[in-house]
Amino acid sequence: MILATAGSAVGLGNIWRFPYTAGENGGAAFILINLAFVFLIGVPAMVAEFVVGRSARTNAARAYRTSGGSSVWTVTGYIGILASTIILGFYSVVAGWCLQYLYAAIVGDVTGDSAYVARYFSEFSSKPFLPICWALLFLFLTHLVVRRGVRHGIERAAKLMMPALFVLLLILVIASCSLPGASEGITFLFHPDFSKVTTTTLFEAMGQAFFSLSLGCCCLCTYASYFSRKEHLVRSAAQVAIIDALVAILAGLMIFPAAFAVGVQPDSGPSLVFITLPNVFHQAFSSVPVVGHVISILFYALLTLAALTSTISMHEIGTAFVHEEFKTTRGKGAWIITGVCAVIGVLSSLSMGAVDGLTVGGKNLLDFFDDFTSQILLPVGGMLTCLYVGWRMPKKVVRNELTNDGTLHGRFYGIFLVAVRYVCPSFILIIFLHQSGLI
Ligand code: PHE
């Protein structure tokens, strides 16, 4: 179950989103702030979601009612369902790009100089039909798995694939760091320049922490409803956070040295991973192209799989909700979620250049959905969960969850209570108020 939760956490958020967000926010300082958020706010908020899920053992919306709340708190569940549905919509588009790159890696399409690779991405992603087809295919794959409920199959696959992804990442880190001119990228990643830190940096770092840990959208709450009573919740949360942070740092070490080596700007936005990686494969393995070819295929295959273990967890939240609350069959519930996500996905994909005007506040729809969910909905969901567990849930239930019915000893119950009552909610609130200019 820990691996399943790690499978949900580790995904495009680490390998696609983390490097480009760090790149846009100055590198090392952003990464340090992000790590502080992961461990100071992320871990307690994750434990809080675990507490709600394991004690209630039901779908997201109902969990907040049955675990001792009133229907007011059910709003937290609804926010989670809304957030996970929007995320699944635009995430499928990016996962679809991975499928295209997997195909391109197989047929040897993205090999050329860095200008060609950059052009390849912008031409492909702004096409009207092809990226939509890949996104819908990916969504359909997710749908099939969720509909059949083959949770165990996919988790078993994740068990094999996650370590494989880790090993491949390590190989690519070594390859990327040994490119000529890579040292500038390593400096960018590890030498913080705090003069560049603004409230927006804090805001983005918090959003990234929530997104990457799958926090604030009831995903962890849903998974925790399958946890055994013996699972040590605090330790599990810390393990998931460490795995997630490690994969993100490795992804940074894979992308930035390569970006600097081939002259790609670190702040190129969502295209960053897609325009630097093919260069790593191409240049680092130029003396043995067949190795580069095989590694690139394996990499995109595993990236697709990492994305799939995340999308399944997002889809499951909505499907379980529609199925239980509207008394439909599970299959019908899954179709409704797939349909809504398909609409969000199509609009997000078209906003990458195929159709003008699909923007909100100057951002294309894909970026808007991404920012709106990770920077607003997820932190609000996380804050409400902390407040709920800290102030509203019966103390006895919380204590039993934290100490496994009194069998675990230690001070973590007291520390946890302070964290979810005061520290997490006030941090999140202050950052919100500061960002909106109110303080
Ligand atoms: N944490 C996932 C990733 O990093 C994304 C995700 C967000 C998954 C919210 C589930 C819920 O890719």
Coordinates of C-alpha atoms and ligand atoms in Angstrom, one line a residue:
M1 CA 0.0 0.0 0.0
I2 CA 2.9 2.3 0.7
L3 CA 4.2 1.6 -2.8
A4 CA 0.8 2.2 -4.2
T5 CA 0.7 5.6 -2.5
A6 CA 4.2 6.3 -3.7
G7 CA 3.0 5.3 -7.2
S8 CA 0.3 7.9 -7.0
A9 CA 2.7 10.6 -5.7
V10 CA 5.5 9.9 -8.2
G11 CA 4.5 10.8 -11.7
L12 CA 4.7 13.7 -14.1
G13 CA 4.7 16.0 -11.1
N14 CA 8.2 15.0 -10.3
I15 CA 9.7 14.5 -13.8
W16 CA 7.8 17.1 -15.9
R17 CA 6.4 19.7 -13.5
F18 CA 9.1 19.9 -10.8
P19 CA 12.0 20.7 -13.2
Y20 CA 10.2 23.4 -15.2
T21 CA 8.7 25.1 -12.1
A22 CA 12.1 25.1 -10.4
G23 CA 13.6 26.5 -13.7
E24 CA 11.1 29.3 -13.8
N25 CA 11.6 30.2 -10.2
G26 CA 15.4 30.4 -10.0
G27 CA 16.5 26.8 -9.3
A28 CA 18.1 26.0 -5.9
A29 CA 16.3 28.4 -3.6
F30 CA 13.0 27.2 -5.0
I31 CA 14.0 23.6 -4.4
L32 CA 15.0 24.2 -0.8
I33 CA 11.7 26.0 -0.1
N34 CA 9.8 23.3 -1.8
L35 CA 11.5 20.6 0.4
A36 CA 10.7 22.7 3.5
F37 CA 7.0 22.6 2.4
V38 CA 7.1 18.9 1.7
F39 CA 8.3 18.0 5.2
L40 CA 6.8 20.8 7.4
I41 CA 3.3 21.0 5.8
G42 CA 3.2 18.1 3.4
V43 CA 3.9 15.2 5.8
P44 CA 1.4 16.4 8.5
A45 CA -1.2 17.1 5.9
M46 CA -0.7 13.7 4.4
V47 CA -1.0 12.0 7.8
A48 CA -4.2 14.0 8.3
E49 CA -5.6 12.6 5.1
F50 CA -4.6 9.1 6.1
V51 CA -6.4 9.5 9.4
V52 CA -9.6 10.5 7.7
G53 CA -9.4 7.8 5.1
R54 CA -8.4 4.9 7.4
S55 CA -10.9 5.7 10.0
A56 CA -13.8 6.2 7.6
R57 CA -13.1 3.5 5.0
T58 CA -15.4 5.0 2.3
N59 CA -15.4 7.4 -0.7
A60 CA -13.9 10.9 -0.4
A61 CA -17.1 13.0 0.2
R62 CA -18.7 10.5 2.6
A63 CA -15.4 10.1 4.5
Y64 CA -15.7 13.6 5.9
R65 CA -19.2 13.0 7.1
T66 CA -18.9 9.5 8.6
S67 CA -15.6 10.1 10.4
G68 CA -17.4 12.4 12.8
G69 CA -18.0 15.6 10.8
S70 CA -21.1 17.4 9.6
S71 CA -22.1 17.9 6.0
V72 CA -20.3 21.3 6.0
W73 CA -17.0 19.4 6.0
T74 CA -18.2 17.3 3.1
V75 CA -17.2 20.4 1.0
T76 CA -13.6 19.3 1.5
G77 CA -14.4 16.0 -0.2
Y78 CA -16.1 17.9 -3.1
I79 CA -13.1 20.2 -3.5
G80 CA -11.0 17.1 -3.8
I81 CA -13.2 15.5 -6.4
L82 CA -13.3 18.7 -8.5
A83 CA -9.5 19.1 -8.2
S84 CA -8.7 15.5 -9.2
T85 CA -11.1 15.7 -12.2
I86 CA -9.5 18.9 -13.5
I87 CA -6.0 17.6 -12.9
L88 CA -6.8 14.3 -14.7
G89 CA -8.1 16.3 -17.7
F90 CA -4.9 18.3 -18.3
Y91 CA -2.5 15.6 -17.0
S92 CA -3.8 13.3 -19.7
V93 CA -2.6 15.8 -22.3
V94 CA 0.9 15.7 -20.9
A95 CA 0.8 11.9 -20.5
G96 CA -0.3 11.9 -24.2
W97 CA 2.9 13.8 -25.1
C98 CA 4.8 11.0 -23.4
L99 CA 3.0 8.5 -25.6
Q100 CA 4.0 10.5 -28.7
Y101 CA 7.6 10.6 -27.5
L102 CA 7.5 6.9 -26.8
Y103 CA 6.4 6.3 -30.4
A104 CA 9.0 8.8 -31.7
A105 CA 11.7 7.1 -29.6
I106 CA 10.8 3.7 -31.2
V107 CA 10.8 5.0 -34.8
G108 CA 13.8 7.3 -34.1
D109 CA 12.0 10.5 -34.9
V110 CA 13.3 12.9 -32.3
T111 CA 17.0 12.7 -33.1
G112 CA 18.6 15.9 -34.4
D113 CA 20.2 19.0 -33.2
S114 CA 18.7 21.0 -30.3
A115 CA 16.9 23.5 -32.6
Y116 CA 15.2 20.6 -34.4
V117 CA 14.1 19.0 -31.0
A118 CA 12.7 22.3 -29.8
R119 CA 10.8 22.8 -33.1
Y120 CA 9.5 19.2 -32.9
F121 CA 7.9 19.8 -29.6
S122 CA 6.2 23.1 -30.5
E123 CA 5.0 21.8 -33.9
F124 CA 3.6 18.6 -32.4
S125 CA 2.0 20.1 -29.3
S126 CA 0.2 22.8 -31.3
K127 CA -1.3 20.4 -33.8
P128 CA -5.1 20.1 -33.5
F129 CA -5.7 16.4 -33.7
L130 CA -2.7 14.2 -32.9
P131 CA -2.1 15.3 -29.3
I132 CA -5.8 15.0 -28.6
C133 CA -5.8 11.5 -29.9
W134 CA -2.9 10.5 -27.6
A135 CA -4.5 12.2 -24.6
L136 CA -7.8 10.4 -25.2
L137 CA -6.0 7.1 -25.7
F138 CA -4.3 7.6 -22.3
L139 CA -7.5 8.6 -20.6
F140 CA -9.1 5.5 -22.1
L141 CA -6.3 3.3 -20.7
T142 CA -6.9 4.8 -17.3
H143 CA -10.6 4.2 -17.7
L144 CA -10.1 0.6 -18.5
V145 CA -8.0 -0.1 -15.5
V146 CA -10.3 1.8 -13.1
R147 CA -13.4 0.2 -14.5
R148 CA -12.2 -3.3 -14.1
G149 CA -10.9 -2.5 -10.7
V150 CA -7.7 -4.3 -11.3
R151 CA -6.0 -2.4 -8.5
H152 CA -3.8 -5.2 -7.6
G153 CA -2.6 -5.8 -11.1
I154 CA -1.5 -2.2 -11.5
E155 CA 0.1 -2.0 -8.1
R156 CA 2.1 -5.2 -8.8
A157 CA 3.2 -3.6 -12.0
A158 CA 4.1 -0.4 -10.1
K159 CA 6.2 -2.5 -7.7
L160 CA 8.4 -3.7 -10.6
M161 CA 8.3 -0.5 -12.6
M162 CA 9.1 2.1 -9.9
P163 CA 12.5 0.6 -9.0
A164 CA 13.2 0.3 -12.8
L165 CA 12.3 4.0 -13.3
F166 CA 14.6 4.9 -10.4
V167 CA 17.6 3.0 -12.0
L168 CA 17.0 4.6 -15.4
L169 CA 16.8 8.0 -13.8
L170 CA 20.2 7.3 -12.2
I171 CA 21.7 6.3 -15.6
L172 CA 20.3 9.4 -17.2
V173 CA 21.6 11.6 -14.4
I174 CA 25.1 10.3 -15.0
A175 CA 24.7 10.8 -18.7
S176 CA 23.4 14.3 -18.4
C177 CA 26.0 15.4 -15.8
S178 CA 28.9 14.1 -18.0
L179 CA 27.8 16.3 -21.0
P180 CA 30.3 19.1 -21.7
G181 CA 29.1 22.3 -20.0
A182 CA 26.9 20.4 -17.6
S183 CA 28.5 22.0 -14.5
E184 CA 26.5 25.2 -15.0
G185 CA 23.3 23.2 -14.6
I186 CA 24.5 21.6 -11.4
T187 CA 25.4 25.0 -10.0
F188 CA 21.9 26.3 -10.9
L189 CA 20.4 23.3 -9.1
F190 CA 22.5 23.5 -5.9
H191 CA 23.6 27.1 -5.2
P192 CA 20.6 29.0 -3.9
D193 CA 20.2 32.7 -4.6
F194 CA 17.7 33.8 -2.1
S195 CA 17.6 37.4 -3.5
K196 CA 15.3 36.0 -6.2
V197 CA 12.8 34.6 -3.7
T198 CA 9.4 36.4 -3.9
T199 CA 6.0 35.5 -2.5
T200 CA 5.2 34.0 -5.9
T201 CA 8.2 31.6 -5.3
L202 CA 6.6 30.5 -2.0
F203 CA 3.2 30.2 -3.6
E204 CA 4.6 28.0 -6.5
A205 CA 6.7 25.9 -4.1
M206 CA 3.7 25.2 -2.0
G207 CA 1.6 24.3 -5.0
Q208 CA 4.3 22.0 -6.3
A209 CA 4.5 20.2 -2.9
F210 CA 0.8 19.6 -2.9
F211 CA 0.7 18.5 -6.5
S212 CA 3.6 16.2 -6.2
L213 CA 2.5 14.5 -3.0
S214 CA -1.1 14.1 -4.5
L215 CA -2.3 16.1 -1.4
G216 CA -5.5 18.0 -0.8
C217 CA -7.6 16.1 -3.3
C218 CA -8.7 13.1 -1.2
C219 CA -6.5 10.8 -3.2
L220 CA -4.5 9.8 -0.2
C221 CA -7.7 9.6 1.9
T222 CA -9.1 7.1 -0.6
Y223 CA -6.0 5.0 -0.6
A224 CA -5.7 5.1 3.1
S225 CA -9.1 3.5 3.4
Y226 CA -7.4 0.4 2.2
F227 CA -4.5 0.6 4.7
S228 CA -4.2 -2.1 7.3
R229 CA -4.6 -1.2 11.0
K230 CA -0.9 -2.1 11.5
E231 CA 0.4 0.6 9.1
H232 CA 2.4 3.2 11.0
L233 CA 0.8 6.4 9.4
V234 CA 3.6 8.9 10.3
R235 CA 6.4 6.6 9.1
S236 CA 4.5 5.8 5.9
A237 CA 3.9 9.5 5.1
A238 CA 7.6 10.2 5.7
Q239 CA 8.6 7.4 3.4
V240 CA 6.3 8.5 0.6
A241 CA 7.6 12.1 1.0
I242 CA 11.3 11.0 0.9
I243 CA 10.7 8.8 -2.2
D244 CA 8.9 11.6 -3.9
A245 CA 11.5 14.2 -3.1
L246 CA 14.3 11.9 -4.2
V247 CA 12.8 11.3 -7.6
A248 CA 12.2 15.0 -8.1
I249 CA 15.8 15.9 -7.3
L250 CA 17.1 13.2 -9.6
A251 CA 14.8 14.5 -12.4
G252 CA 16.4 18.0 -11.8
L253 CA 19.8 16.5 -12.0
M254 CA 18.8 14.8 -15.3
I255 CA 17.3 17.9 -16.9
F256 CA 19.3 21.0 -15.9
P257 CA 22.9 19.9 -16.7
A258 CA 21.6 18.8 -20.1
A259 CA 19.6 22.1 -20.6
F260 CA 22.7 24.2 -19.9
A261 CA 24.9 21.9 -22.0
V262 CA 22.8 22.4 -25.1
G263 CA 21.8 26.0 -24.5
V264 CA 18.1 25.5 -23.6
Q265 CA 16.8 28.1 -21.1
P266 CA 15.8 26.6 -17.7
D267 CA 12.7 28.7 -17.7
S268 CA 11.3 27.3 -21.0
G269 CA 8.1 26.2 -19.2
P270 CA 6.1 23.0 -19.7
S271 CA 8.2 22.0 -22.8
L272 CA 11.4 21.9 -20.8
V273 CA 11.6 18.1 -20.3
F274 CA 10.5 17.4 -23.8
I275 CA 13.2 19.6 -25.4
T276 CA 16.1 18.6 -23.2
L277 CA 15.8 14.9 -22.8
P278 CA 16.1 13.9 -26.5
N279 CA 19.3 15.8 -26.5
V280 CA 20.6 13.8 -23.6
F281 CA 19.8 10.5 -25.4
H282 CA 21.3 11.8 -28.6
Q283 CA 24.5 13.4 -27.3
A284 CA 25.5 11.3 -24.3
F285 CA 25.2 8.0 -26.2
S286 CA 26.4 9.2 -29.5
S287 CA 29.2 6.7 -29.6
V288 CA 26.8 3.8 -29.0
P289 CA 23.5 5.0 -30.6
V290 CA 21.8 1.7 -30.0
V291 CA 22.2 2.1 -26.2
G292 CA 20.7 5.6 -26.4
H293 CA 17.9 4.3 -28.6
V294 CA 17.0 1.5 -26.1
I295 CA 17.3 3.8 -23.0
S296 CA 15.1 6.4 -24.6
I297 CA 12.4 3.8 -25.4
L298 CA 12.6 2.4 -21.9
F299 CA 12.5 5.8 -20.3
Y300 CA 9.3 7.0 -22.0
A301 CA 7.7 3.7 -21.4
L302 CA 8.4 3.9 -17.7
L303 CA 7.4 7.6 -17.6
T304 CA 4.1 6.6 -19.2
L305 CA 3.7 4.0 -16.5
A306 CA 4.5 6.4 -13.7
A307 CA 1.9 8.7 -15.1
L308 CA -0.6 5.9 -15.3
T309 CA -0.3 4.9 -11.6
S310 CA -1.0 8.6 -10.8
T311 CA -4.0 9.0 -13.2
I312 CA -5.6 5.8 -11.9
S313 CA -5.6 7.2 -8.4
M314 CA -7.2 10.5 -9.7
H315 CA -9.8 8.6 -11.7
E316 CA -10.7 6.4 -8.7
I317 CA -11.7 9.3 -6.5
G318 CA -14.4 10.6 -8.9
T319 CA -15.5 7.1 -10.0
A320 CA -16.0 5.9 -6.4
F321 CA -17.9 9.1 -5.7
V322 CA -20.3 9.0 -8.7
H323 CA -20.8 5.2 -8.2
E324 CA -21.7 5.5 -4.5
E325 CA -23.4 8.8 -4.2
F326 CA -25.5 8.7 -7.4
K327 CA -26.1 4.9 -7.2
T328 CA -24.9 4.2 -10.7
T329 CA -23.0 1.2 -11.7
R330 CA -19.2 1.5 -11.3
G331 CA -18.8 1.3 -15.1
K332 CA -21.3 4.2 -15.6
G333 CA -19.5 6.2 -12.9
A334 CA -16.2 5.7 -14.7
W335 CA -17.6 6.8 -18.0
I336 CA -19.0 10.0 -16.5
I337 CA -15.6 10.9 -15.1
T338 CA -13.8 9.9 -18.3
G339 CA -16.3 12.1 -20.3
V340 CA -15.7 15.2 -18.2
C341 CA -12.0 14.8 -18.2
A342 CA -12.0 14.3 -22.0
V343 CA -13.6 17.7 -22.4
I344 CA -11.1 19.3 -20.1
G345 CA -8.3 17.5 -21.9
V346 CA -9.4 18.5 -25.4
L347 CA -9.7 22.2 -24.4
S348 CA -6.3 22.1 -22.7
S349 CA -4.6 20.5 -25.7
L350 CA -6.2 22.9 -28.2
S351 CA -5.0 25.8 -26.0
M352 CA -1.4 24.9 -26.7
G353 CA -1.6 26.7 -30.0
A354 CA -4.1 25.0 -32.3
V355 CA -6.9 27.4 -31.3
D356 CA -6.4 31.1 -30.3
G357 CA -8.2 32.7 -27.4
L358 CA -8.3 29.6 -25.1
T359 CA -6.7 31.6 -22.3
V360 CA -7.5 32.8 -18.8
G361 CA -5.7 35.8 -17.5
G362 CA -3.0 35.6 -20.2
K363 CA -2.3 31.9 -19.6
N364 CA -3.3 29.1 -21.9
L365 CA -5.9 26.7 -20.5
L366 CA -3.4 23.9 -19.7
D367 CA -1.3 26.3 -17.5
F368 CA -4.4 27.8 -16.0
F369 CA -5.9 24.5 -15.0
D370 CA -2.5 23.4 -13.6
D371 CA -2.0 26.6 -11.5
F372 CA -5.7 26.8 -10.4
T373 CA -5.7 23.3 -9.0
S374 CA -2.2 23.0 -7.6
Q375 CA -2.0 26.6 -6.1
I376 CA -5.6 27.1 -5.0
L377 CA -7.7 24.0 -4.8
L378 CA -5.1 21.6 -3.4
P379 CA -3.8 23.9 -0.6
V380 CA -7.4 24.8 0.3
G381 CA -8.3 21.1 0.5
G382 CA -5.2 20.4 2.5
M383 CA -5.9 23.2 4.9
L384 CA -9.5 22.1 5.5
T385 CA -8.4 18.6 6.1
C386 CA -5.8 19.7 8.7
L387 CA -8.5 21.9 10.4
Y388 CA -11.0 19.1 10.3
V389 CA -8.6 16.5 11.9
G390 CA -7.2 19.0 14.3
W391 CA -10.4 20.6 15.6
R392 CA -13.4 18.7 14.6
M393 CA -12.7 14.9 14.6
P394 CA -13.1 13.2 17.9
K395 CA -9.7 13.2 19.6
K396 CA -10.0 9.6 20.6
V397 CA -10.3 8.6 16.9
V398 CA -7.3 10.7 15.9
R399 CA -5.2 9.3 18.8
N400 CA -6.1 5.7 17.9
E401 CA -5.1 6.3 14.3
L402 CA -1.8 7.8 15.2
T403 CA -0.9 5.2 17.8
N404 CA -2.5 2.2 16.2
D405 CA -5.0 1.8 19.0
G406 CA -2.4 2.6 21.7
T407 CA 0.2 0.1 20.5
L408 CA 2.7 2.7 19.3
H409 CA 4.5 4.9 21.7
G410 CA 6.2 8.2 21.1
R411 CA 5.6 11.9 21.0
F412 CA 4.3 12.1 17.5
Y413 CA 0.7 12.4 18.5
G414 CA 1.3 15.6 20.3
I415 CA 3.5 17.0 17.6
F416 CA 1.0 16.0 14.9
L417 CA -1.8 17.8 16.7
V418 CA 0.1 21.0 17.0
A419 CA 1.1 20.8 13.3
V420 CA -2.5 20.2 12.0
R421 CA -4.1 22.6 14.4
Y422 CA -1.8 25.6 14.1
V423 CA 1.3 25.3 11.9
C424 CA -0.1 24.0 8.6
P425 CA -3.3 26.0 8.4
S426 CA -1.6 29.3 9.4
F427 CA 1.3 28.8 7.0
I428 CA -1.1 28.1 4.1
L429 CA -3.3 31.0 5.1
I430 CA -0.4 33.5 5.4
I431 CA 0.9 32.5 2.0
F432 CA -2.5 32.9 0.4
L433 CA -3.1 36.3 2.0
H434 CA 0.4 37.5 1.1
Q435 CA 0.0 36.4 -2.5
S436 CA -3.4 38.1 -2.9
G437 CA -1.8 41.3 -1.5
L438 CA -4.0 41.4 1.6
I439 CA -1.0 41.4 4.0
Ligands
PHE1 N1 1.3 13.4 -7.6 C1 1.1 13.2 -9.0 C2 2.4 13.5 -9.7 O1 3.3 13.9 -9.2 C3 -0.1 14.0 -9.5 C4 -1.3 13.8 -8.7 C5 -2.0 14.9 -8.2 C6 -1.9 12.5 -8.5 C7 -3.1 14.8 -7.5 C8 -3.0 12.4 -7.8 C9 -3.7 13.5 -7.3 O2 2.4 13.3 -10.9

